[in-house]
């Protein structure tokens, strides 16, 4: 079953190049293209693609705002930011807005395939080059246990609580207890924020997240 993708970028040459790449990948289906944020949001509501591949800076509505609309609407679409900007504020704003991933336009074709496939199944993906902007440690969070780190990494890869429980040979209720403890220790409200803060504070590494 193919992954349905919407692509939004206001630069025609960039958009056409990415679109051509997506069309060539047999597991992907490009269902629509948009040249601004308003058009992207309207198409997302109409088509409910599996993944919305969005530029951050677009006319009429930026990618972060589109991501916020998707999150508020509870549509099944996963948002993946594809941008030239790796500043920390863009990464944090994107993930807090509900984006499932953040990749730079310098990403390799192989990594882009991995990123799209990861967010399509509910996982989180950060471009390896983005790791350098996540190093500002404002405070040292309470230490996560080895089991909590395992639960966080598996959940970040898109596994449900039931699937995490099965893989770790523990109950689903225990997984949920671990997640609640993780959120409390990191000062986060959900899985996305927990992963963002865990990366920022060095609780987990990007290499661990990207391991198969």
XYZ file of N, CA and C in Angstrom:
636
model
N 0.850 -1.191 0.000
C 0.000 0.000 0.000
C 0.888 1.244 0.000
N 0.659 2.146 -0.947
C 1.523 3.315 -1.087
C 1.225 4.381 -0.041
N 2.233 5.198 0.236
C 2.097 6.324 1.160
C 1.684 7.549 0.357
N 0.523 8.099 0.660
C -0.003 9.255 -0.076
C 0.625 10.539 0.477
N 1.212 11.338 -0.415
C 1.988 12.504 -0.002
C 1.462 13.774 -0.656
N 1.350 14.827 0.143
C 1.095 16.173 -0.359
C 2.381 16.967 -0.199
N 2.765 17.696 -1.233
C 3.998 18.485 -1.216
C 3.662 19.959 -1.329
N 4.193 20.771 -0.411
C 3.957 22.212 -0.446
C 5.275 22.965 -0.363
N 5.561 23.750 -1.397
C 6.767 24.583 -1.431
C 6.515 25.700 -2.434
N 6.864 26.926 -2.060
C 6.558 28.055 -2.928
C 7.596 28.279 -4.035
N 8.689 27.518 -4.025
C 9.694 27.642 -5.077
C 9.437 26.575 -6.144
N 9.022 26.970 -7.355
C 8.648 26.007 -8.390
C 9.729 24.981 -8.720
N 10.984 25.426 -8.841
C 12.055 24.497 -9.187
C 12.288 23.470 -8.088
N 12.298 23.949 -6.841
C 12.471 23.036 -5.710
C 11.325 22.044 -5.649
N 10.105 22.562 -5.787
C 8.921 21.701 -5.699
C 8.916 20.650 -6.805
N 9.247 21.062 -8.028
C 9.229 20.111 -9.138
C 10.285 19.023 -8.968
N 11.457 19.392 -8.409
C 12.505 18.406 -8.180
C 12.113 17.380 -7.140
N 11.540 17.859 -6.032
C 11.095 16.941 -4.972
C 9.934 16.084 -5.472
N 9.033 16.706 -6.240
C 7.883 15.972 -6.771
C 8.340 14.827 -7.672
N 9.327 15.097 -8.502
C 9.840 14.067 -9.393
C 10.450 12.913 -8.607
N 11.175 13.259 -7.535
C 11.759 12.229 -6.680
C 10.670 11.357 -6.054
N 9.630 12.008 -5.527
C 8.535 11.269 -4.886
C 7.846 10.347 -5.879
N 7.635 10.830 -7.091
C 6.960 10.016 -8.110
C 7.773 8.773 -8.489
N 9.087 8.874 -8.407
C 9.935 7.747 -8.790
C 9.987 6.662 -7.726
N 9.663 7.006 -6.482
C 9.723 6.024 -5.402
C 8.465 5.149 -5.432
N 8.610 3.849 -5.650
C 7.436 2.976 -5.832
C 6.504 2.892 -4.631
N 6.993 3.175 -3.440
C 6.127 3.089 -2.254
C 5.405 4.398 -1.956
N 5.669 5.448 -2.756
C 5.054 6.755 -2.543
C 4.050 7.076 -3.646
N 3.045 7.881 -3.297
C 2.094 8.394 -4.279
C 1.897 9.883 -4.015
N 2.273 10.718 -4.969
C 2.100 12.174 -4.836
C 0.663 12.510 -5.223
N -0.142 12.897 -4.235
C -1.567 13.147 -4.497
C -1.859 14.598 -4.822
N -0.961 15.520 -4.424
C -1.202 16.943 -4.701
C 0.047 17.759 -4.426
N 0.110 18.927 -5.085
C 1.160 19.910 -4.842
C 0.511 21.240 -4.495
N 1.178 22.016 -3.653
C 0.675 23.340 -3.275
C 1.827 24.332 -3.292
N 1.511 25.586 -3.641
C 2.549 26.609 -3.712
C 2.489 27.602 -2.561
N 1.522 27.430 -1.653
C 1.455 28.268 -0.453
C 0.735 27.510 0.655
N 0.804 28.070 1.855
C 0.254 27.380 3.012
C -1.251 27.228 3.004
N -1.957 28.233 2.533
C -3.420 28.159 2.497
C -3.868 27.049 1.550
N -3.239 26.998 0.386
C -3.567 25.946 -0.571
C -3.251 24.569 0.018
N -2.107 24.476 0.712
C -1.724 23.210 1.333
C -2.767 22.763 2.354
N -3.190 23.681 3.211
C -4.160 23.346 4.253
C -5.493 22.918 3.646
N -5.934 23.619 2.612
C -7.191 23.250 1.956
C -7.108 21.855 1.348
N -5.974 21.548 0.728
C -5.797 20.234 0.105
C -5.682 19.124 1.147
N -5.036 19.424 2.267
C -4.929 18.438 3.348
C -6.322 18.078 3.859
N -7.171 19.085 4.053
C -8.538 18.829 4.517
C -9.329 18.009 3.498
N -9.104 18.280 2.240
C -9.845 17.603 1.173
C -9.365 16.174 0.946
N -8.049 15.962 0.989
C -7.473 14.686 0.570
C -7.006 13.779 1.702
N -6.772 14.351 2.894
C -6.251 13.584 4.039
C -5.065 12.708 3.649
N -3.995 13.292 3.124
C -2.824 12.485 2.746
C -2.187 11.854 3.972
N -1.403 10.814 3.764
C -0.700 10.184 4.879
C 0.388 11.108 5.422
N 1.062 11.815 4.516
C 2.147 12.720 4.899
C 2.015 14.035 4.143
N 2.161 15.142 4.871
C 2.243 16.466 4.255
C 3.689 16.923 4.370
N 4.348 17.060 3.234
C 5.746 17.477 3.182
C 5.745 18.982 2.952
N 6.080 19.755 4.003
C 5.884 21.195 3.977
C 7.183 21.982 4.116
N 7.295 23.047 3.320
C 8.334 24.034 3.556
C 7.892 24.884 4.743
N 8.844 25.450 5.484
C 8.473 26.282 6.627
C 8.004 27.659 6.174
N 8.814 28.318 5.342
C 8.482 29.666 4.901
C 7.728 29.610 3.582
N 6.414 29.893 3.661
C 5.566 29.944 2.476
C 4.657 31.155 2.576
N 4.245 31.724 1.443
C 3.323 32.861 1.484
C 1.934 32.455 1.965
N 1.202 33.434 2.473
C -0.179 33.299 2.929
C -0.328 32.530 4.235
N 0.409 31.448 4.404
C 0.404 30.702 5.667
C 1.684 29.878 5.725
N 2.446 30.003 6.822
C 3.706 29.255 6.894
C 3.460 27.805 7.289
N 4.497 26.993 7.122
C 4.367 25.571 7.390
C 4.041 25.238 8.835
N 4.573 26.029 9.772
C 4.292 25.792 11.189
C 2.803 25.982 11.478
N 2.218 27.019 10.900
C 0.786 27.266 11.102
C -0.048 26.153 10.488
N 0.364 25.663 9.323
C -0.341 24.534 8.709
C -0.283 23.320 9.641
N 0.894 23.076 10.203
C 1.046 21.955 11.134
C 0.119 22.108 12.342
N -0.004 23.325 12.844
C -0.891 23.574 13.980
C -2.341 23.267 13.607
N -2.752 23.648 12.407
C -4.119 23.364 11.947
C -4.356 21.859 11.848
N -3.363 21.144 11.312
C -3.489 19.686 11.188
C -3.636 19.055 12.574
N -2.804 19.499 13.506
C -2.850 18.959 14.867
C -4.198 19.234 15.519
N -4.709 20.455 15.369
C -5.991 20.820 15.991
C -7.162 20.064 15.381
N -7.056 19.777 14.092
C -8.156 19.102 13.393
C -8.195 17.612 13.664
N -7.091 17.063 14.198
C -6.969 15.632 14.463
C -7.074 14.795 13.188
N -6.696 15.393 12.066
C -6.622 14.620 10.825
C -5.501 13.587 10.939
N -5.570 12.489 10.189
C -4.555 11.432 10.289
C -3.247 11.772 9.582
N -3.141 12.956 9.003
C -1.950 13.355 8.246
C -0.763 13.644 9.159
N 0.384 13.064 8.847
C 1.627 13.365 9.561
C 2.361 14.469 8.797
N 2.848 15.458 9.526
C 3.545 16.590 8.910
C 5.053 16.389 9.009
N 5.718 16.521 7.865
C 7.181 16.454 7.814
C 7.687 17.760 7.218
N 8.462 18.501 7.990
C 9.022 19.758 7.515
C 10.263 19.493 6.669
N 10.288 20.081 5.484
C 11.438 19.989 4.587
C 11.866 21.421 4.292
N 13.012 21.826 4.834
C 13.360 23.240 4.810
C 14.858 23.480 4.691
N 15.208 24.716 4.401
C 16.622 25.115 4.343
C 17.099 25.648 5.682
N 16.189 25.818 6.637
C 16.514 26.482 7.896
C 16.654 25.485 9.039
N 17.841 25.482 9.687
C 18.068 24.532 10.778
C 18.194 25.217 12.132
N 17.807 26.495 12.221
C 17.892 27.203 13.499
C 17.008 26.524 14.537
N 17.453 26.546 15.785
C 16.745 25.838 16.849
C 15.285 26.254 16.956
N 15.013 27.560 16.770
C 13.630 28.010 16.930
C 12.700 27.380 15.903
N 13.218 27.089 14.696
C 12.390 26.455 13.677
C 12.113 24.997 14.035
N 13.130 24.317 14.543
C 12.960 22.913 14.930
C 11.937 22.801 16.054
N 12.134 23.590 17.092
C 11.245 23.533 18.250
C 9.829 23.949 17.882
N 9.693 25.047 17.122
C 8.362 25.519 16.724
C 7.638 24.468 15.898
N 8.366 23.815 15.009
C 7.754 22.802 14.149
C 7.242 21.610 14.945
N 8.079 21.083 15.835
C 7.686 19.900 16.598
C 6.602 20.221 17.619
N 6.680 21.392 18.215
C 5.624 21.783 19.159
C 4.299 22.014 18.428
N 4.367 22.390 17.168
C 3.146 22.603 16.377
C 2.510 21.292 15.960
N 3.224 20.201 16.178
C 2.661 18.893 15.851
C 3.347 18.174 14.715
N 4.411 18.770 14.148
C 5.137 18.095 13.079
C 5.765 16.811 13.608
N 5.795 15.799 12.779
C 6.376 14.510 13.162
C 7.850 14.396 12.767
N 8.316 15.373 12.006
C 9.710 15.302 11.586
C 10.193 16.608 11.002
N 11.512 16.709 10.867
C 12.160 17.932 10.403
C 13.402 17.520 9.623
N 13.416 17.781 8.331
C 14.580 17.448 7.514
C 14.990 18.652 6.684
N 16.276 18.755 6.414
C 16.807 19.842 5.602
C 16.754 19.472 4.131
N 16.755 20.483 3.270
C 16.691 20.231 1.833
C 18.000 19.653 1.298
N 19.001 19.590 2.150
C 20.256 18.939 1.777
C 20.223 17.439 2.070
N 19.104 16.942 2.553
C 18.973 15.538 2.925
C 19.204 14.639 1.701
N 19.784 13.492 1.935
C 20.007 12.543 0.844
C 18.686 11.870 0.485
N 18.556 11.382 -0.756
C 17.329 10.682 -1.153
C 16.988 9.516 -0.217
N 18.004 8.763 0.177
C 17.782 7.628 1.075
C 17.209 8.088 2.413
N 17.752 9.183 2.953
C 17.271 9.689 4.238
C 15.863 10.252 4.124
N 15.553 10.879 2.983
C 14.204 11.413 2.792
C 13.184 10.278 2.731
N 13.532 9.200 2.070
C 12.647 8.026 2.029
C 12.411 7.504 3.442
N 13.495 7.422 4.224
C 13.381 6.951 5.603
C 12.505 7.893 6.422
N 12.715 9.196 6.255
C 11.952 10.185 7.022
C 10.467 10.084 6.711
N 10.115 10.038 5.436
C 8.709 9.958 5.042
C 8.086 8.661 5.543
N 8.796 7.558 5.381
C 8.273 6.261 5.819
C 8.091 6.214 7.329
N 9.017 6.840 8.060
C 8.952 6.842 9.524
C 7.751 7.622 10.029
N 7.556 8.843 9.530
C 6.434 9.654 10.019
C 5.097 9.090 9.552
N 5.093 8.414 8.399
C 3.846 7.837 7.891
C 3.297 6.770 8.827
N 4.185 6.078 9.531
C 3.716 5.034 10.455
C 3.603 5.537 11.894
N 3.712 6.870 12.064
C 3.511 7.450 13.385
C 4.766 7.733 14.164
N 5.932 7.498 13.547
C 7.192 7.755 14.235
C 7.635 9.205 14.117
N 8.757 9.512 14.725
C 9.338 10.851 14.686
C 10.703 10.787 14.019
N 11.028 11.804 13.226
C 12.304 11.794 12.524
C 12.925 13.186 12.527
N 14.198 13.240 12.894
C 14.967 14.481 12.827
C 16.195 14.264 11.959
N 16.413 15.172 11.030
C 17.593 15.133 10.176
C 18.849 15.096 11.046
N 19.802 14.207 10.745
C 21.048 14.154 11.534
C 21.750 15.499 11.666
N 21.650 16.346 10.643
C 22.301 17.656 10.709
C 21.625 18.587 11.702
N 20.391 18.274 12.078
C 19.658 19.109 13.025
C 20.141 18.879 14.449
N 20.821 17.765 14.682
C 21.256 17.417 16.042
C 22.082 18.516 16.686
N 22.875 19.215 15.873
C 23.767 20.241 16.427
C 23.014 21.411 17.039
N 21.767 21.643 16.601
C 21.027 22.776 17.154
C 20.240 22.385 18.397
N 20.335 21.121 18.790
C 19.581 20.662 19.947
C 20.442 20.567 21.198
N 21.595 21.220 21.190
C 22.534 21.022 22.283
C 22.456 21.991 23.430
N 21.533 22.920 23.405
C 21.430 23.911 24.465
C 20.715 23.309 25.676
N 21.441 23.029 26.744
C 20.862 22.356 27.911
C 20.539 23.381 28.998
N 19.266 23.719 29.146
C 18.857 24.742 30.099
C 18.818 24.197 31.525
N 18.539 22.904 31.675
C 18.567 22.300 33.001
C 18.834 20.809 32.840
N 19.231 20.181 33.916
C 19.492 18.738 33.874
C 18.243 18.024 34.388
N 17.526 17.309 33.517
C 16.301 16.648 33.962
C 16.605 15.450 34.843
N 15.576 15.015 35.558
C 15.735 13.811 36.375
C 16.070 12.635 35.475
N 16.987 11.806 35.923
C 17.483 10.687 35.117
C 16.362 9.718 34.754
N 16.285 9.351 33.471
C 15.360 8.303 33.062
C 15.985 6.954 33.364
N 15.159 6.008 33.752
C 15.661 4.654 33.970
C 15.955 4.014 32.612
N 16.694 2.918 32.630
C 17.014 2.208 31.390
C 15.730 1.772 30.680
N 14.755 1.317 31.457
C 13.498 0.870 30.877
C 12.727 2.051 30.283
N 12.743 3.189 30.952
C 12.051 4.368 30.427
C 12.673 4.823 29.103
N 13.990 4.741 29.012
C 14.654 5.114 27.767
C 14.233 4.168 26.641
N 14.136 2.874 26.955
C 13.698 1.892 25.963
C 12.284 2.211 25.485
N 11.403 2.502 26.419
C 10.012 2.802 26.088
C 9.935 4.058 25.222
N 10.677 5.103 25.588
C 10.651 6.353 24.833
C 11.145 6.149 23.402
N 12.248 5.430 23.236
C 12.811 5.216 21.906
C 11.877 4.384 21.019
N 11.253 3.373 21.600
C 10.327 2.548 20.824
C 9.067 3.331 20.456
N 8.564 4.107 21.408
C 7.373 4.920 21.134
C 7.669 5.972 20.072
N 8.874 6.520 20.103
C 9.265 7.543 19.136
C 9.349 6.991 17.719
N 9.536 5.683 17.596
C 9.617 5.056 16.276
C 8.248 4.666 15.733
N 7.201 5.036 16.457
C 5.859 4.819 15.958
C 5.129 3.622 16.526
N 5.749 2.915 17.477
C 5.081 1.753 18.063
C 3.999 2.205 19.041
N 2.876 1.522 19.027
C 1.815 1.802 19.990
C 2.202 1.242 21.350
N 1.461 1.615 22.384
C 1.743 1.093 23.727
C 1.655 -0.428 23.746
N 0.701 -0.961 23.001
C 0.543 -2.418 22.941
C 1.764 -3.068 22.280
N 2.256 -2.448 21.191
C 3.416 -2.988 20.492
C 4.686 -2.872 21.324
N 4.828 -1.753 22.056
C 5.979 -1.591 22.946
C 5.936 -2.660 24.035
N 4.750 -2.876 24.596
C 4.586 -3.876 25.649
C 4.970 -5.266 25.157
N 4.539 -5.588 23.943
C 4.841 -6.902 23.368
C 6.347 -7.080 23.163
N 7.005 -6.014 22.681
C 8.433 -6.116 22.395
C 9.269 -6.209 23.660
N 8.820 -5.540 24.735
C 9.582 -5.528 25.989
C 9.088 -6.573 26.987
N 8.053 -7.324 26.595
C 7.497 -8.378 27.461
C 6.995 -7.817 28.794
N 6.288 -6.684 28.685
C 5.655 -6.082 29.860
C 4.201 -5.774 29.495
N 3.400 -5.372 30.460
C 1.999 -5.088 30.176
C 1.841 -3.701 29.549
N 0.734 -3.516 28.836
C 0.448 -2.220 28.233
C 0.285 -1.145 29.312
N -0.299 -1.535 30.432
C -0.466 -0.573 31.534
C 0.885 -0.125 32.073
N 1.851 -1.034 32.117
C 3.196 -0.681 32.580
C 3.850 0.301 31.614
N 3.629 0.092 30.326
C 4.163 1.026 29.325
C 3.590 2.415 29.555
N 2.295 2.492 29.767
C 1.652 3.786 29.986
C 2.152 4.454 31.267
N 2.442 3.633 32.283
C 3.015 4.171 33.529
C 4.401 4.742 33.277
N 5.200 4.030 32.479
C 6.534 4.520 32.132
C 6.446 5.826 31.348
N 5.515 5.915 30.402
C 5.362 7.129 29.611
C 4.977 8.310 30.488
N 4.074 8.078 31.428
C 3.669 9.146 32.343
C 4.863 9.634 33.162
N 5.707 8.700 33.600
C 6.900 9.060 34.361
C 7.887 9.844 33.501
N 8.035 9.423 32.241
C 8.931 10.113 31.306
C 8.473 11.554 31.110
N 7.176 11.733 30.868
C 6.649 13.083 30.647
C 6.883 13.958 31.876
N 6.695 13.371 33.049
C 6.871 14.125 34.286
C 8.331 14.534 34.476
N 9.243 13.611 34.246
C 10.664 13.893 34.446
C 11.202 14.924 33.462
N 10.693 14.891 32.222
C 11.194 15.806 31.194
C 10.399 17.108 31.120
N 9.292 17.164 31.844
C 8.461 18.359 31.794
C 7.742 18.495 30.467
N 7.324 17.370 29.903
C 6.663 17.369 28.597
C 5.208 16.966 28.741
N 4.448 17.232 27.664
C 3.022 16.924 27.685
C 2.652 15.735 26.804
N 3.556 15.364 25.907
C 3.244 14.286 24.976
C 4.533 13.674 24.440
N 4.376 12.660 23.577
C 5.524 11.935 23.048
C 6.453 12.841 22.245
N 5.876 13.723 21.426
C 6.696 14.602 20.597
C 7.566 15.513 21.443
N 6.965 16.162 22.429
C 7.732 17.043 23.313
C 8.759 16.259 24.110
N 8.387 15.064 24.560
C 9.318 14.245 25.342
C 10.568 13.917 24.529
N 10.367 13.538 23.268
C 11.511 13.215 22.425
C 12.364 14.448 22.159
N 11.712 15.559 21.863
C 12.431 16.808 21.615
C 13.302 17.185 22.803
N 12.721 17.127 23.993
C 13.469 17.505 25.194
C 14.541 16.475 25.527
N 14.244 15.196 25.296
C 15.241 14.157 25.560
C 16.470 14.346 24.681
N 16.241 14.721 23.408
C 17.358 15.011 22.502
C 18.095 16.269 22.945
N 17.347 17.272 23.298
C 17.943 18.554 23.676
C 18.831 18.418 24.905
N 18.380 17.639 25.875
C 19.124 17.495 27.133
C 20.099 16.330 27.119
N 20.210 15.652 25.983
C 21.178 14.566 25.884
C 20.761 13.290 26.583
N 19.466 13.157 26.890
C 18.970 11.941 27.545
C 19.042 10.764 26.574
N 18.728 11.029 25.313
C 18.908 10.050 24.248
C 19.662 10.742 23.122
N 20.263 9.963 22.245
C 20.998 10.532 21.128
C 20.230 10.313 19.827
N 20.533 11.145 18.847
C 19.879 10.994 17.545
C 20.247 9.655 16.924
N 21.468 9.187 17.176
C 21.895 7.878 16.643
C 21.008 6.763 17.178
N 20.671 6.833 18.474
C 19.794 5.808 19.058
C 18.412 5.856 18.406
N 17.917 7.062 18.170
C 16.597 7.221 17.577
C 16.543 6.639 16.171
N 17.614 6.812 15.408
C 17.615 6.418 14.005
C 18.027 4.970 13.791
N 18.402 4.273 14.861
C 18.745 2.860 14.735
C 17.522 2.071 14.306
N 17.754 1.054 13.491
C 16.643 0.194 13.059
C 16.215 -0.726 14.196
